[in-house]
PDB file of C-alpha atoms in Angstrom:
ATOM      1  CA  UNK A   1       1.610  -7.869  20.085  1.00 87.00           C
ATOM      2  CA  UNK A   2      -0.306  -6.024  17.376  1.00 93.00           C
ATOM      3  CA  UNK A   3      -0.344  -2.297  18.059  1.00 95.00           C
ATOM      4  CA  UNK A   4      -3.112   0.030  16.877  1.00 96.00           C
ATOM      5  CA  UNK A   5      -3.281   3.821  16.813  1.00 97.00           C
ATOM      6  CA  UNK A   6      -6.802   5.125  17.513  1.00 97.00           C
ATOM      7  CA  UNK A   7      -7.763   8.665  16.474  1.00 97.00           C
ATOM      8  CA  UNK A   8     -11.149  10.038  17.585  1.00 95.00           C
ATOM      9  CA  UNK A   9     -12.193  13.324  19.182  1.00 94.00           C
ATOM     10  CA  UNK A  10     -14.943  11.670  21.279  1.00 94.00           C
ATOM     11  CA  UNK A  11     -13.598  10.438  24.623  1.00 95.00           C
ATOM     12  CA  UNK A  12     -16.334   7.811  25.058  1.00 95.00           C
ATOM     13  CA  UNK A  13     -15.698   6.374  21.607  1.00 95.00           C
ATOM     14  CA  UNK A  14     -11.944   6.310  22.247  1.00 96.00           C
ATOM     15  CA  UNK A  15     -12.606   4.324  25.421  1.00 96.00           C
ATOM     16  CA  UNK A  16     -14.903   1.920  23.550  1.00 96.00           C
ATOM     17  CA  UNK A  17     -12.382   1.418  20.759  1.00 96.00           C
ATOM     18  CA  UNK A  18      -9.602   0.718  23.242  1.00 96.00           C
ATOM     19  CA  UNK A  19     -11.771  -1.839  25.030  1.00 97.00           C
ATOM     20  CA  UNK A  20     -12.626  -3.535  21.735  1.00 96.00           C
ATOM     21  CA  UNK A  21      -8.941  -3.589  20.798  1.00 96.00           C
ATOM     22  CA  UNK A  22      -8.040  -5.074  24.175  1.00 96.00           C
ATOM     23  CA  UNK A  23     -10.728  -7.754  23.792  1.00 95.00           C
ATOM     24  CA  UNK A  24      -9.314  -8.640  20.353  1.00 95.00           C
ATOM     25  CA  UNK A  25      -5.825  -8.987  21.804  1.00 95.00           C
ATOM     26  CA  UNK A  26      -4.424  -5.732  20.403  1.00 96.00           C
ATOM     27  CA  UNK A  27      -2.392  -3.107  22.197  1.00 96.00           C
ATOM     28  CA  UNK A  28      -3.654   0.409  21.483  1.00 96.00           C
ATOM     29  CA  UNK A  29      -2.800   4.068  21.928  1.00 96.00           C
ATOM     30  CA  UNK A  30      -5.615   6.620  21.556  1.00 97.00           C
ATOM     31  CA  UNK A  31      -5.352  10.319  20.676  1.00 96.00           C
ATOM     32  CA  UNK A  32      -8.066  12.905  20.103  1.00 94.00           C
ATOM     33  CA  UNK A  33      -6.903  14.725  16.962  1.00 94.00           C
ATOM     34  CA  UNK A  34      -4.974  14.376  13.726  1.00 94.00           C
ATOM     35  CA  UNK A  35      -1.928  16.370  14.818  1.00 94.00           C
ATOM     36  CA  UNK A  36      -1.366  14.123  17.820  1.00 95.00           C
ATOM     37  CA  UNK A  37      -1.820  11.090  15.579  1.00 95.00           C
ATOM     38  CA  UNK A  38       0.882  12.311  13.191  1.00 95.00           C
ATOM     39  CA  UNK A  39       3.245  12.882  16.105  1.00 95.00           C
ATOM     40  CA  UNK A  40       2.620   9.355  17.415  1.00 94.00           C
ATOM     41  CA  UNK A  41       3.045   7.818  13.967  1.00 92.00           C
ATOM     42  CA  UNK A  42       6.365   9.584  13.571  1.00 90.00           C
ATOM     43  CA  UNK A  43       7.659   8.388  16.941  1.00 91.00           C
ATOM     44  CA  UNK A  44       6.347   4.825  17.293  1.00 92.00           C
ATOM     45  CA  UNK A  45       5.682   1.760  15.173  1.00 93.00           C
ATOM     46  CA  UNK A  46       2.058   0.744  14.674  1.00 95.00           C
ATOM     47  CA  UNK A  47       0.473  -2.107  12.747  1.00 95.00           C
ATOM     48  CA  UNK A  48      -2.774  -0.291  11.894  1.00 96.00           C
ATOM     49  CA  UNK A  49      -4.456   3.098  12.297  1.00 96.00           C
ATOM     50  CA  UNK A  50      -8.140   3.552  13.114  1.00 96.00           C
ATOM     51  CA  UNK A  51      -9.243   7.136  12.460  1.00 96.00           C
ATOM     52  CA  UNK A  52     -12.582   8.945  12.739  1.00 95.00           C
ATOM     53  CA  UNK A  53     -13.875  10.783   9.665  1.00 94.00           C
ATOM     54  CA  UNK A  54     -15.571  13.736  11.371  1.00 92.00           C
ATOM     55  CA  UNK A  55     -13.118  15.585  13.620  1.00 92.00           C
ATOM     56  CA  UNK A  56     -12.633  19.322  14.249  1.00 87.00           C
ATOM     57  CA  UNK A  57      -9.621  21.211  12.853  1.00 83.00           C
ATOM     58  CA  UNK A  58      -8.122  18.237  10.999  1.00 89.00           C
ATOM     59  CA  UNK A  59     -10.696  15.734   9.736  1.00 91.00           C
ATOM     60  CA  UNK A  60     -10.118  12.088   8.862  1.00 91.00           C
ATOM     61  CA  UNK A  61      -9.289  12.725   5.206  1.00 92.00           C
ATOM     62  CA  UNK A  62      -6.688  15.382   6.006  1.00 94.00           C
ATOM     63  CA  UNK A  63      -5.230  13.131   8.685  1.00 94.00           C
ATOM     64  CA  UNK A  64      -4.942  10.153   6.339  1.00 94.00           C
ATOM     65  CA  UNK A  65      -3.312  12.245   3.602  1.00 94.00           C
ATOM     66  CA  UNK A  66      -0.737  13.545   6.077  1.00 94.00           C
ATOM     67  CA  UNK A  67      -0.145  10.031   7.434  1.00 94.00           C
ATOM     68  CA  UNK A  68       0.688   8.793   3.957  1.00 93.00           C
ATOM     69  CA  UNK A  69       3.546  11.292   3.866  1.00 91.00           C
ATOM     70  CA  UNK A  70       5.001   9.472   6.879  1.00 91.00           C
ATOM     71  CA  UNK A  71       4.032   5.872   6.175  1.00 91.00           C
ATOM     72  CA  UNK A  72       2.709   4.645   2.822  1.00 87.00           C
ATOM     73  CA  UNK A  73       2.176   1.023   3.820  1.00 89.00           C
ATOM     74  CA  UNK A  74       0.393   0.915   7.185  1.00 94.00           C
ATOM     75  CA  UNK A  75      -3.301  -0.094   6.953  1.00 94.00           C
ATOM     76  CA  UNK A  76      -5.620   2.839   7.717  1.00 95.00           C
ATOM     77  CA  UNK A  77      -9.291   2.199   8.517  1.00 95.00           C
ATOM     78  CA  UNK A  78     -11.683   5.168   8.651  1.00 95.00           C
ATOM     79  CA  UNK A  79     -14.671   5.189  11.007  1.00 94.00           C
ATOM     80  CA  UNK A  80     -17.711   6.875   9.493  1.00 93.00           C
ATOM     81  CA  UNK A  81     -21.488   7.178   9.559  1.00 92.00           C
ATOM     82  CA  UNK A  82     -21.444   8.173   5.888  1.00 89.00           C
ATOM     83  CA  UNK A  83     -21.270   5.207   3.497  1.00 86.00           C
ATOM     84  CA  UNK A  84     -22.291   7.003   0.298  1.00 90.00           C
ATOM     85  CA  UNK A  85     -20.201   5.827  -2.690  1.00 89.00           C
ATOM     86  CA  UNK A  86     -18.812   9.311  -3.331  1.00 91.00           C
ATOM     87  CA  UNK A  87     -17.676   9.585   0.295  1.00 89.00           C
ATOM     88  CA  UNK A  88     -16.078   6.145   0.265  1.00 90.00           C
ATOM     89  CA  UNK A  89     -14.252   7.070  -2.953  1.00 91.00           C
ATOM     90  CA  UNK A  90     -12.797  10.091  -1.170  1.00 91.00           C
ATOM     91  CA  UNK A  91     -11.534   7.816   1.616  1.00 91.00           C
ATOM     92  CA  UNK A  92      -9.619   5.623  -0.800  1.00 92.00           C
ATOM     93  CA  UNK A  93      -8.352   8.591  -2.815  1.00 92.00           C
ATOM     94  CA  UNK A  94      -6.905  10.038   0.400  1.00 92.00           C
ATOM     95  CA  UNK A  95      -5.017   6.805   1.047  1.00 92.00           C
ATOM     96  CA  UNK A  96      -7.323   4.847   3.358  1.00 94.00           C
ATOM     97  CA  UNK A  97      -7.192   1.064   3.164  1.00 93.00           C
ATOM     98  CA  UNK A  98     -10.734   0.396   4.361  1.00 93.00           C
ATOM     99  CA  UNK A  99     -13.640   1.893   6.322  1.00 92.00           C
ATOM    100  CA  UNK A 100     -15.941   0.729   9.106  1.00 92.00           C
ATOM    101  CA  UNK A 101     -19.365   2.085   9.991  1.00 91.00           C
ATOM    102  CA  UNK A 102     -20.529   3.895  13.099  1.00 91.00           C
ATOM    103  CA  UNK A 103     -22.168   3.198  15.459  1.00 92.00           C
ATOM    104  CA  UNK A 104     -19.387   0.746  16.189  1.00 93.00           C
ATOM    105  CA  UNK A 105     -20.251  -2.932  16.423  1.00 93.00           C
ATOM    106  CA  UNK A 106     -17.470  -4.835  18.131  1.00 95.00           C
ATOM    107  CA  UNK A 107     -17.688  -8.033  16.067  1.00 94.00           C
ATOM    108  CA  UNK A 108     -17.804  -6.168  12.745  1.00 94.00           C
ATOM    109  CA  UNK A 109     -14.937  -3.862  13.670  1.00 95.00           C
ATOM    110  CA  UNK A 110     -12.712  -6.679  14.929  1.00 95.00           C
ATOM    111  CA  UNK A 111     -13.347  -8.574  11.696  1.00 94.00           C
ATOM    112  CA  UNK A 112     -12.360  -5.506   9.639  1.00 92.00           C
ATOM    113  CA  UNK A 113      -9.198  -4.988  11.637  1.00 94.00           C
ATOM    114  CA  UNK A 114      -8.175  -8.641  11.413  1.00 95.00           C
ATOM    115  CA  UNK A 115      -8.721  -8.729   7.647  1.00 94.00           C
ATOM    116  CA  UNK A 116      -6.669  -5.578   7.069  1.00 94.00           C
ATOM    117  CA  UNK A 117      -3.885  -6.770   9.358  1.00 94.00           C
ATOM    118  CA  UNK A 118      -3.772 -10.121   7.559  1.00 93.00           C
ATOM    119  CA  UNK A 119      -3.633  -8.468   4.138  1.00 91.00           C
ATOM    120  CA  UNK A 120      -0.854  -6.184   5.341  1.00 89.00           C
ATOM    121  CA  UNK A 121       1.154  -9.148   6.636  1.00 88.00           C
ATOM    122  CA  UNK A 122       0.719 -10.989   3.335  1.00 88.00           C
ATOM    123  CA  UNK A 123       1.884  -7.926   1.403  1.00 83.00           C
ATOM    124  CA  UNK A 124       4.978  -7.610   3.587  1.00 82.00           C
ATOM    125  CA  UNK A 125       5.804 -11.303   3.120  1.00 83.00           C
ATOM    126  CA  UNK A 126       5.501 -10.949  -0.650  1.00 79.00           C
ATOM    127  CA  UNK A 127       7.846  -7.954  -0.599  1.00 78.00           C
ATOM    128  CA  UNK A 128      10.374  -9.835   1.525  1.00 80.00           C
ATOM    129  CA  UNK A 129      10.294 -12.815  -0.844  1.00 80.00           C
ATOM    130  CA  UNK A 130      10.713 -10.476  -3.801  1.00 76.00           C
ATOM    131  CA  UNK A 131      13.738  -8.851  -2.143  1.00 75.00           C
ATOM    132  CA  UNK A 132      15.245 -12.300  -1.554  1.00 78.00           C
ATOM    133  CA  UNK A 133      14.782 -13.203  -5.224  1.00 74.00           C
ATOM    134  CA  UNK A 134      16.335  -9.920  -6.348  1.00 77.00           C
ATOM    135  CA  UNK A 135      19.300 -10.416  -4.025  1.00 77.00           C
ATOM    136  CA  UNK A 136      19.845 -13.917  -5.412  1.00 75.00           C
ATOM    137  CA  UNK A 137      19.952 -12.423  -8.923  1.00 78.00           C
ATOM    138  CA  UNK A 138      22.405  -9.721  -7.884  1.00 84.00           C
ATOM    139  CA  UNK A 139      19.734  -7.021  -8.212  1.00 88.00           C
ATOM    140  CA  UNK A 140      19.757  -4.158  -5.725  1.00 88.00           C
ATOM    141  CA  UNK A 141      16.226  -2.803  -5.032  1.00 84.00           C
ATOM    142  CA  UNK A 142      17.552   0.765  -4.734  1.00 87.00           C
ATOM    143  CA  UNK A 143      19.422   0.581  -8.050  1.00 92.00           C
ATOM    144  CA  UNK A 144      16.433  -1.062  -9.694  1.00 90.00           C
ATOM    145  CA  UNK A 145      14.181   1.744  -8.462  1.00 89.00           C
ATOM    146  CA  UNK A 146      16.658   4.337  -9.766  1.00 93.00           C
ATOM    147  CA  UNK A 147      16.422   2.891 -13.276  1.00 93.00           C
ATOM    148  CA  UNK A 148      12.643   2.464 -13.068  1.00 92.00           C
ATOM    149  CA  UNK A 149      12.218   6.100 -11.991  1.00 92.00           C
ATOM    150  CA  UNK A 150      14.347   7.231 -14.931  1.00 94.00           C
ATOM    151  CA  UNK A 151      12.361   5.152 -17.440  1.00 93.00           C
ATOM    152  CA  UNK A 152       9.003   6.329 -16.091  1.00 91.00           C
ATOM    153  CA  UNK A 153      10.000   9.970 -16.548  1.00 91.00           C
ATOM    154  CA  UNK A 154      10.915   9.586 -20.218  1.00 90.00           C
ATOM    155  CA  UNK A 155       8.588  10.932 -22.901  1.00 86.00           C
ATOM    156  CA  UNK A 156       9.843   8.412 -25.461  1.00 88.00           C
ATOM    157  CA  UNK A 157      12.051   5.361 -26.028  1.00 91.00           C
ATOM    158  CA  UNK A 158      15.622   5.500 -24.709  1.00 93.00           C
ATOM    159  CA  UNK A 159      18.788   3.591 -25.537  1.00 92.00           C
ATOM    160  CA  UNK A 160      21.116   1.865 -23.093  1.00 92.00           C
ATOM    161  CA  UNK A 161      23.575   4.710 -23.545  1.00 93.00           C
ATOM    162  CA  UNK A 162      20.922   7.284 -22.621  1.00 94.00           C
ATOM    163  CA  UNK A 163      19.968   5.262 -19.550  1.00 95.00           C
ATOM    164  CA  UNK A 164      23.640   5.008 -18.550  1.00 93.00           C
ATOM    165  CA  UNK A 165      24.016   8.769 -18.820  1.00 93.00           C
ATOM    166  CA  UNK A 166      20.734   9.436 -17.023  1.00 93.00           C
ATOM    167  CA  UNK A 167      21.422   7.256 -13.978  1.00 93.00           C
ATOM    168  CA  UNK A 168      25.221   7.477 -13.898  1.00 94.00           C
ATOM    169  CA  UNK A 169      25.888   3.728 -14.023  1.00 93.00           C
ATOM    170  CA  UNK A 170      28.237   1.626 -16.154  1.00 92.00           C
ATOM    171  CA  UNK A 171      27.139  -0.428 -19.166  1.00 91.00           C
ATOM    172  CA  UNK A 172      27.332  -3.904 -17.525  1.00 91.00           C
ATOM    173  CA  UNK A 173      25.174  -2.747 -14.610  1.00 93.00           C
ATOM    174  CA  UNK A 174      22.542  -1.049 -16.761  1.00 92.00           C
ATOM    175  CA  UNK A 175      22.453  -4.010 -19.152  1.00 92.00           C
ATOM    176  CA  UNK A 176      21.854  -6.457 -16.268  1.00 91.00           C
ATOM    177  CA  UNK A 177      18.989  -4.392 -14.857  1.00 92.00           C
ATOM    178  CA  UNK A 178      17.387  -3.770 -18.251  1.00 93.00           C
ATOM    179  CA  UNK A 179      17.532  -7.518 -18.932  1.00 92.00           C
ATOM    180  CA  UNK A 180      15.806  -8.124 -15.602  1.00 89.00           C
ATOM    181  CA  UNK A 181      13.058  -5.588 -16.421  1.00 92.00           C
ATOM    182  CA  UNK A 182      12.540  -7.222 -19.822  1.00 91.00           C
ATOM    183  CA  UNK A 183      12.303 -10.672 -18.226  1.00 88.00           C
ATOM    184  CA  UNK A 184       9.726  -9.359 -15.751  1.00 86.00           C
ATOM    185  CA  UNK A 185       7.705  -7.736 -18.544  1.00 89.00           C
ATOM    186  CA  UNK A 186       7.972  -4.226 -17.078  1.00 89.00           C
ATOM    187  CA  UNK A 187       9.505  -2.730 -20.227  1.00 92.00           C
ATOM    188  CA  UNK A 188       9.537  -3.564 -23.910  1.00 89.00           C
ATOM    189  CA  UNK A 189      11.996  -3.069 -26.751  1.00 90.00           C
ATOM    190  CA  UNK A 190      11.694  -0.966 -29.888  1.00 87.00           C
ATOM    191  CA  UNK A 191      14.194  -1.431 -32.717  1.00 79.00           C
ATOM    192  CA  UNK A 192      15.360   1.753 -34.405  1.00 71.00           C
ATOM    193  CA  UNK A 193      16.347   0.827 -37.965  1.00 65.00           C
ATOM    194  CA  UNK A 194      18.988   3.197 -39.258  1.00 59.00           C
ATOM    195  CA  UNK A 195      20.291   3.508 -42.801  1.00 56.00           C
ATOM    196  CA  UNK A 196      23.704   2.160 -41.831  1.00 60.00           C
ATOM    197  CA  UNK A 197      24.552  -0.630 -39.413  1.00 58.00           C
ATOM    198  CA  UNK A 198      22.488  -2.847 -37.160  1.00 66.00           C
ATOM    199  CA  UNK A 199      19.186  -1.668 -35.640  1.00 70.00           C
ATOM    200  CA  UNK A 200      19.606   0.002 -32.264  1.00 81.00           C
ATOM    201  CA  UNK A 201      17.410  -1.184 -29.403  1.00 88.00           C
ATOM    202  CA  UNK A 202      15.445   1.349 -27.414  1.00 91.00           C
ATOM    203  CA  UNK A 203      13.510   0.683 -24.224  1.00 93.00           C
ATOM    204  CA  UNK A 204      10.093   1.852 -23.084  1.00 91.00           C
ATOM    205  CA  UNK A 205       8.328   1.607 -19.742  1.00 90.00           C
ATOM    206  CA  UNK A 206       5.025  -0.215 -20.301  1.00 83.00           C
ATOM    207  CA  UNK A 207       1.942   1.970 -20.315  1.00 55.00           C
ATOM    208  CA  UNK A 208       3.491   4.685 -22.490  1.00 47.00           C
ATOM    209  CA  UNK A 209       1.821   4.852 -25.882  1.00 44.00           C
ATOM    210  CA  UNK A 210       4.112   5.763 -28.764  1.00 41.00           C
ATOM    211  CA  UNK A 211       1.662   5.022 -31.551  1.00 41.00           C
TER     212      UNK A 211
END
């Protein structure tokens, strides 16, 4: 059963949100502040978090930012009476997935929750399929991320030898992963023409401008 974490300092609203969740077929746990929410998120698995914007001590934005340190993928929907564009932008900058307006309307809220849960499920399925494809190609996600992190930190083009030294992996391994990144279009090649010998290929993470 889908499990939702509800965070709101108003007892009546917590009760209402739990009843709405129950009606929609969701299991829910409700807490009254951000610190309790972080503790729950660290101890249990949830499918979505519903958090109030205006709360004492630790407001919704602070709570969401702290949640993203624990879980970067869980959908987080903020409840708010303030729908000004600048406020909504702050929600998304903090790491929220969506927002829903107060006063709460059951049908609207359930629709929001269902949409965000569906999108989250689709994202997870895509990631699982991607992992399966990588495994079939002999690509380890952790090793791939190691090389990607190295490339993203570079101020300029790097050779295979520099990548090997930077990540501590052998030539055949680095070559296989660089070939994969080229095939996926995540990096591109620059040829360094020297006075003697063949040009030496260098690799650049896309998005870096080298003129």
